[in-house]
Amino acid sequence: MRTLLSPGTVPDTELILDRQTRDLLTAIETDPTAGTHIGVLAPGGHGKTTVLGEVAAAYRRAGVPVLDGRQGAVESGVPGGAADEGGRERGYAGVLLVDDAHQLGEDRLRALRRIAETGRLCLAVAFRPWPRSAALAELTDLIGRARTPLLPRPFDQAQTTAYLTAVWGAAPHRALAEFVHAQTGGVPRFVAWLADAFAETIPGQQAGAQPSLPPTALARFRYELERLGPDLQRFLLAAEAGLAPHLDLLGSLLGRDADGVAEVMAAARATGLLGPDATLLPIARTAVRALIPLERQVAVRQRLAELQLARGGPLLGLARSLIRTGIGGASAAAAFEAAAEEALPAEPALSTELYAAASNAARPSPALLARWAHAAALSGDLNATLRLADQVIGDGDTPDRSGARVVAAALAHRGQLGRSAELYRWAGQDTALAVVGLVGTGRLAEAGQLLADSTVDGPPTLLAGATALMAQGVHESVTAPATTALSTLVRASALLEPTGQAVLLPDSPAALAALAAIHCGELTVAESVLARAVGASMGGALMATRHRLLQAWILMLRGNTTQARELLGALRASVPALEPRDWLFAVALDVGLARRDSDVAALHRIWHQACEAVLRHPVDLFTLLPLGEFATAAARLRDQDRLAPHLEQATALLAQLGDPPLWTSALHWSCLHAAIIAEQPAAAERHAAALAGAAEHGRHHAVLSAAAHSWLAVLAGQVDPDSVESAARGLHAAGLCWDGARLAGQAAIRTADRKAMVGLLECARVLQGRPAGATRQARPATADPGKPQAGAARSGAGAAGQLSDREREVAGLVLDGLTYKQVADRLFISAKTVEHHVARMRQRLGATSRGELLAQLRALVHHPSDT
């Protein structure tokens, strides 16, 4: 039993004295003759000893003897020392204080009851709510008839902060005070332990470091946990695993009936380690995990896993903690496998680990290997996917061909779309996914026959409906109007959104819908369907990469090159090793962004990757966008021969499919520009004629045809401003913002009509996102535009007035590090004109060197790099 002479839990006792306790202390000091028996009831660590000490102090101040409830005083039934005369006159000998009464034996508790009944001593007894023996119940009932027990409560946030301030001599950082309160639940003893442990690290914690539990704080729990019985320890381990509320599970774990489980839970609450909801306090949970021997933890968790498996309950939390313990056996393998299925939708990487643990615990079945391969694919590890699934395919005793479906999906991501289609057909199911591969590789007749013969094999799930619509939409993209195909694919994507997180597909309906939308100029539709797919995590991590690449592609087409580059950079940082199909699109984005920035040096650096990416990924229907970008870049770099075989394959593929307008126009548009850059007028006319032939198939095709006609006319020196502007604005409306601005800009620098040139430049500026019709800043009347003004040439405001709007644009781009040629391409002027602008700025500002000129320009145009 704890002696009352030891210090209390909390040095600042005012913190734990509630109104009931304060009123009692006041009453004792005012009229000690009115004293009655006092009970103090609370779980461990809540400050019972401190409250008892305050009661003792109040009686001493009132002149009443206070006796320590040591063994001799309790057994004799008389005071341990003679009471003073005042005490005898008051009718009782003093106050007997008894702490931790729940630890006393039956005989001593009955002796205390007899003392209370004599009225010679006033009892002040502190006890926990458990254990509650019959003798203790009789004693506390007697005390309770006189006065409701005092109930010390945990600190609230303000009390925790006040306590830390008192101990440390300074107010704690708010985050640290909140951390201490959250970890301890405000239990005074644990607050004190954590305050002591933090005492040496307060400066670092107050500086804003993320608080964490010091090891010394956890060490204080060792004695508390070691003195608990086996059942109570098992209960705490179950609570640490999050399974404490399940009474039937606890009954099986502890081998007790409902009353027995309730008794163990009462004992656990009495320790002070649990919060009001019967869950472990955070600091106690960490202590249980750190201090109870590992073998005991593993044994309890394994038993809980077996029980959960038998009752069909969730296993993920338990299995996660057992992955690296090395447990084995059939029951452990079954638990790991069930947990892996549970983790698959949200955490495919964890699911992969759990399948590996199941395989290590017992000999894996082919079905387990197939699901393991499925999880590995969703997590993005296609090497493991192919290795595992190949074992399933090679097992002659496999009851189904699920491994083939996994390999089929993986091969599609690796660029083997034809082989993927064959595996889907061989698997005997998912023939809808085979249709996608067959159409993508030009085998339209086979795809049509398979689509016509396909029947629903199994329940009509959302996945079955989505894949059927996806196959139908892909087939329609080459046999029906673009709007029909796009509608079918968008519906397929919407159908899969609720359940598509753990679905392994060769391509997602969202990606195919976005590709179709990009090819027919419906960029808003593409953005919407991709955003929804990303939000729903459709296809897991594997498809997330493809969706984000297509989002970056749309940004590039719209002229938002900075955002596209940022998205691509973030993607590469999160997924360093891209699969061939994704790498093809990523490199094509690099090429397209460099081309739009007129960065020939960057194109040279990237080109070898582009050539390798094309070699690693065979041409198929769904990779025509990257191929078109490569075709234009090859012309710019005068390396068309290297790409020519791949373009021929693409042409042959489209011919096999009947040259569907939805897919052909984008490639013809890119090849038109490649021919223009390579100065091949015959080839340019051929591609323009192909675009004209598709003009009747939709608005987007008509826009491309009109723009192609304008390009050919501009190159021939026949600039019709109205026709060019109409074509440029049509491109902009179709989402091809950069293309529209470039058409207007190139027409402007090729016309001899100054009025037409100014109008087309204004159009190009607007389509590029720059303000139109900007007025020049007025110059001082005395300023000579040819000579620097004294004092004003190098001053911010005076010199700023000497730059025209165009010179400001040139200055900004020069400060961005662009070459004269790149600046010219951005502003649709010649490099000579840029050079002329720079020379005039240098003359006006009186700069004697390029470095001095750049320094002055930074001050004048307030360049972002200086802010």
Coordinates of C-alpha atoms in Angstrom, one line a residue, residues 531-808:
A531 CA -10.2 13.9 -63.3
R532 CA -12.9 11.5 -62.2
A533 CA -10.7 8.5 -62.9
V534 CA -7.8 10.0 -60.9
G535 CA -10.2 10.8 -58.0
A536 CA -11.6 7.3 -58.0
S537 CA -8.0 5.8 -58.2
M538 CA -9.3 3.7 -61.2
G539 CA -6.8 0.9 -61.9
G540 CA -4.6 1.6 -58.9
A541 CA -1.1 3.0 -59.2
L542 CA -0.5 1.3 -62.5
M543 CA -3.2 3.3 -64.3
A544 CA -2.7 6.5 -62.3
T545 CA 0.5 7.1 -64.2
R546 CA -1.3 6.8 -67.6
H547 CA -4.1 9.1 -66.4
R548 CA -1.7 11.8 -65.2
L549 CA 0.4 11.6 -68.4
L550 CA -2.8 12.2 -70.5
Q551 CA -3.7 15.1 -68.2
A552 CA -0.2 16.6 -68.9
W553 CA -0.8 16.0 -72.7
I554 CA -4.0 18.1 -72.6
L555 CA -2.2 20.9 -70.8
M556 CA 0.5 20.9 -73.5
L557 CA -2.1 21.1 -76.3
R558 CA -3.8 24.0 -74.5
G559 CA -0.5 25.8 -74.4
N560 CA -0.1 25.5 -70.6
T561 CA 3.5 24.3 -71.0
T562 CA 4.6 25.3 -67.5
Q563 CA 1.8 23.3 -65.8
A564 CA 2.4 20.4 -68.1
R565 CA 6.1 20.4 -67.3
E566 CA 5.4 20.6 -63.6
L567 CA 2.9 17.7 -63.7
L568 CA 5.4 15.6 -65.7
G569 CA 8.2 16.4 -63.3
A570 CA 6.0 15.4 -60.3
L571 CA 5.1 12.2 -62.0
R572 CA 8.7 11.2 -62.7
A573 CA 9.6 12.0 -59.1
S574 CA 6.9 9.6 -57.8
V575 CA 7.4 6.9 -60.4
P576 CA 11.1 6.8 -61.4
A577 CA 10.9 3.8 -63.7
L578 CA 8.1 4.1 -66.2
E579 CA 6.7 1.1 -68.2
P580 CA 7.3 1.3 -72.0
R581 CA 3.9 2.7 -72.9
D582 CA 4.0 5.3 -70.2
W583 CA 7.7 6.1 -71.0
L584 CA 6.7 6.6 -74.7
F585 CA 4.1 9.3 -73.7
A586 CA 6.5 10.9 -71.2
V587 CA 9.3 11.3 -73.7
A588 CA 6.8 12.5 -76.3
L589 CA 5.7 15.2 -73.8
D590 CA 9.4 16.2 -73.3
V591 CA 9.7 16.5 -77.1
G592 CA 6.4 18.4 -77.5
L593 CA 7.3 20.8 -74.7
A594 CA 10.7 21.5 -76.1
R595 CA 9.3 22.1 -79.6
R596 CA 6.7 24.5 -78.3
D597 CA 9.5 26.4 -76.5
S598 CA 11.6 26.4 -79.6
D599 CA 14.3 24.8 -77.6
V600 CA 16.3 23.0 -80.3
A601 CA 19.1 22.2 -77.9
A602 CA 16.6 20.3 -75.6
L603 CA 15.3 18.5 -78.6
H604 CA 18.8 17.2 -79.4
R605 CA 19.2 16.0 -75.8
I606 CA 15.9 14.2 -75.8
W607 CA 16.0 12.7 -79.3
H608 CA 17.9 9.6 -78.5
Q609 CA 15.4 8.7 -75.8
A610 CA 12.6 9.3 -78.2
C611 CA 14.2 6.9 -80.7
E612 CA 14.6 4.3 -78.0
A613 CA 11.1 4.7 -76.8
V614 CA 9.7 4.1 -80.3
L615 CA 11.9 1.0 -80.6
R616 CA 10.7 -0.4 -77.3
H617 CA 7.0 0.1 -78.0
P618 CA 5.4 -1.3 -81.2
V619 CA 3.0 1.0 -83.1
D620 CA -0.6 0.6 -82.1
L621 CA -3.8 2.6 -82.4
F622 CA -3.4 4.1 -79.0
T623 CA 0.1 5.5 -79.4
L624 CA -0.4 7.7 -82.5
L625 CA -0.2 10.9 -80.4
P626 CA 3.4 10.4 -79.4
L627 CA 4.3 9.2 -82.9
G628 CA 2.9 12.4 -84.3
E629 CA 5.1 14.5 -81.9
F630 CA 8.1 12.5 -82.8
A631 CA 7.4 13.0 -86.6
T632 CA 7.4 16.8 -86.2
A633 CA 10.6 16.7 -84.0
A634 CA 12.4 14.4 -86.5
A635 CA 11.7 16.9 -89.2
R636 CA 13.1 19.7 -87.1
L637 CA 16.2 17.7 -86.4
R638 CA 16.5 16.5 -90.0
D639 CA 16.3 12.8 -88.8
Q640 CA 13.2 11.7 -90.6
D641 CA 14.7 8.5 -91.9
R642 CA 14.9 7.0 -88.5
L643 CA 11.2 7.5 -87.8
A644 CA 10.0 6.6 -91.4
P645 CA 9.5 2.9 -90.8
H646 CA 7.3 3.5 -87.7
L647 CA 5.2 6.1 -89.6
E648 CA 4.8 3.5 -92.4
Q649 CA 3.6 1.0 -89.8
A650 CA 1.1 3.5 -88.5
T651 CA -0.2 4.2 -92.0
A652 CA -0.6 0.5 -92.7
L653 CA -2.4 0.0 -89.3
L654 CA -4.8 2.8 -90.1
A655 CA -5.4 1.4 -93.6
Q656 CA -6.2 -2.0 -92.1
L657 CA -8.8 -0.3 -90.0
G658 CA -10.3 1.6 -92.9
D659 CA -8.6 4.9 -92.2
P660 CA -11.1 5.9 -89.4
P661 CA -11.2 9.7 -89.3
L662 CA -11.2 9.7 -85.4
W663 CA -7.7 8.3 -85.4
T664 CA -6.2 9.5 -88.6
S665 CA -6.7 13.2 -88.4
A666 CA -4.3 13.9 -85.5
L667 CA -1.5 12.0 -87.2
H668 CA -2.0 13.7 -90.5
W669 CA -2.0 17.1 -88.7
S670 CA 1.4 16.3 -87.1
C671 CA 2.8 14.9 -90.4
L672 CA 1.6 18.1 -92.2
H673 CA 3.8 20.2 -89.8
A674 CA 6.7 17.7 -90.2
A675 CA 6.4 18.2 -94.0
I676 CA 6.3 22.0 -93.7
I677 CA 9.4 22.0 -91.4
A678 CA 11.2 19.7 -93.8
E679 CA 10.2 21.8 -96.8
Q680 CA 8.4 19.0 -98.5
P681 CA 5.5 20.7 -100.2
A682 CA 4.2 17.5 -101.9
A683 CA 4.0 15.6 -98.7
A684 CA 2.3 18.6 -97.0
E685 CA -0.3 18.8 -99.7
R686 CA -0.9 15.0 -99.4
H687 CA -1.6 15.3 -95.7
A688 CA -3.7 18.4 -96.2
A689 CA -5.8 16.5 -98.8
A690 CA -6.3 13.7 -96.3
L691 CA -7.5 16.2 -93.7
A692 CA -9.9 17.7 -96.3
G693 CA -11.3 14.3 -97.0
A694 CA -12.2 13.8 -93.4
A695 CA -13.7 17.3 -93.0
E696 CA -17.2 16.1 -93.4
H697 CA -16.9 13.7 -90.4
G698 CA -17.2 16.3 -87.7
R699 CA -16.4 19.9 -86.6
H700 CA -13.0 19.1 -85.4
H701 CA -12.0 17.5 -88.7
A702 CA -13.3 20.5 -90.5
V703 CA -11.2 22.8 -88.3
L704 CA -8.0 20.9 -89.0
S705 CA -8.8 20.9 -92.7
A706 CA -9.3 24.6 -92.8
A707 CA -6.1 25.2 -90.8
A708 CA -4.2 22.9 -93.1
H709 CA -5.4 24.9 -96.2
S710 CA -4.4 28.2 -94.5
W711 CA -0.9 26.8 -93.7
L712 CA -0.4 25.9 -97.3
A713 CA -1.6 29.3 -98.5
V714 CA 0.6 31.1 -96.0
L715 CA 3.7 29.1 -97.1
A716 CA 2.9 30.0 -100.7
G717 CA 2.8 33.7 -99.7
Q718 CA -0.9 34.0 -100.1
V719 CA -2.0 35.5 -96.7
D720 CA -5.7 36.1 -96.4
P721 CA -6.0 37.7 -92.9
D722 CA -9.6 36.8 -92.4
S723 CA -9.2 33.2 -93.5
V724 CA -6.1 32.8 -91.3
E725 CA -7.6 34.3 -88.3
S726 CA -10.8 32.2 -88.6
A727 CA -8.6 29.1 -88.9
A728 CA -6.5 30.1 -86.0
R729 CA -9.4 30.8 -83.8
G730 CA -11.0 27.5 -84.8
L731 CA -7.8 25.7 -83.6
H732 CA -7.9 27.6 -80.4
A733 CA -11.6 26.6 -79.8
A734 CA -10.7 23.0 -80.4
G735 CA -8.1 23.1 -77.7
L736 CA -5.1 23.5 -80.0
C737 CA -4.2 26.9 -78.5
W738 CA -0.5 26.8 -79.4
D739 CA -1.2 25.7 -82.9
G740 CA -3.7 28.5 -83.4
A741 CA -1.3 31.2 -82.1
R742 CA 1.5 29.8 -84.3
L743 CA -0.6 29.9 -87.4
A744 CA -1.6 33.5 -86.9
G745 CA 2.0 34.5 -86.0
Q746 CA 3.6 32.8 -88.9
A747 CA 1.1 34.4 -91.3
A748 CA 1.8 37.8 -89.7
I749 CA 5.6 37.7 -90.5
R750 CA 5.0 36.4 -94.0
T751 CA 2.6 39.1 -95.2
A752 CA 3.7 42.4 -96.8
D753 CA 0.5 44.2 -95.7
R754 CA 1.4 46.0 -92.5
K755 CA -2.2 46.4 -91.4
A756 CA -2.8 42.6 -91.9
M757 CA 0.5 41.9 -90.0
V758 CA -0.6 44.0 -87.0
G759 CA -4.0 42.4 -86.9
L760 CA -2.6 38.9 -87.1
L761 CA 0.0 39.6 -84.4
E762 CA -2.7 40.8 -82.2
C763 CA -4.7 37.6 -82.9
A764 CA -1.6 35.5 -82.1
R765 CA -1.1 37.4 -78.8
V766 CA -4.7 36.8 -77.8
L767 CA -4.6 33.1 -78.7
Q768 CA -1.3 32.8 -76.7
G769 CA -3.0 34.2 -73.6
R770 CA -1.4 37.7 -73.8
P771 CA -3.5 40.9 -73.5
A772 CA -4.4 42.4 -76.8
G773 CA -4.3 46.1 -77.7
A774 CA -1.8 47.1 -74.9
T775 CA -0.9 50.7 -75.0
R776 CA 2.6 52.0 -74.8
Q777 CA 3.7 54.0 -71.8
A778 CA 4.0 57.7 -72.5
R779 CA 7.5 59.0 -72.7
P780 CA 8.5 62.4 -71.3
A781 CA 8.2 65.1 -73.9
T782 CA 11.9 65.9 -73.7
A783 CA 13.0 62.4 -74.1
D784 CA 15.2 61.6 -77.1
P785 CA 14.5 57.9 -78.0
G786 CA 17.9 57.6 -79.5
K787 CA 19.9 58.8 -76.6
P788 CA 20.0 58.0 -72.9
Q789 CA 18.7 60.8 -70.6
A790 CA 21.0 61.9 -67.8
G791 CA 20.0 60.5 -64.5
A792 CA 16.9 58.8 -66.0
A793 CA 18.6 56.2 -68.1
R794 CA 19.6 54.2 -65.0
S795 CA 16.7 55.1 -62.7
G796 CA 13.8 52.6 -62.3
A797 CA 10.9 54.9 -63.2
G798 CA 12.6 57.1 -65.8
A799 CA 14.2 54.2 -67.7
A800 CA 11.0 52.2 -67.5
G801 CA 9.2 54.8 -69.5
Q802 CA 11.7 54.4 -72.4
L803 CA 10.8 50.8 -73.1
S804 CA 7.9 50.0 -75.5
D805 CA 5.5 47.1 -74.8
R806 CA 7.2 44.9 -77.4
E807 CA 10.6 45.7 -75.9
R808 CA 9.3 44.7 -72.5

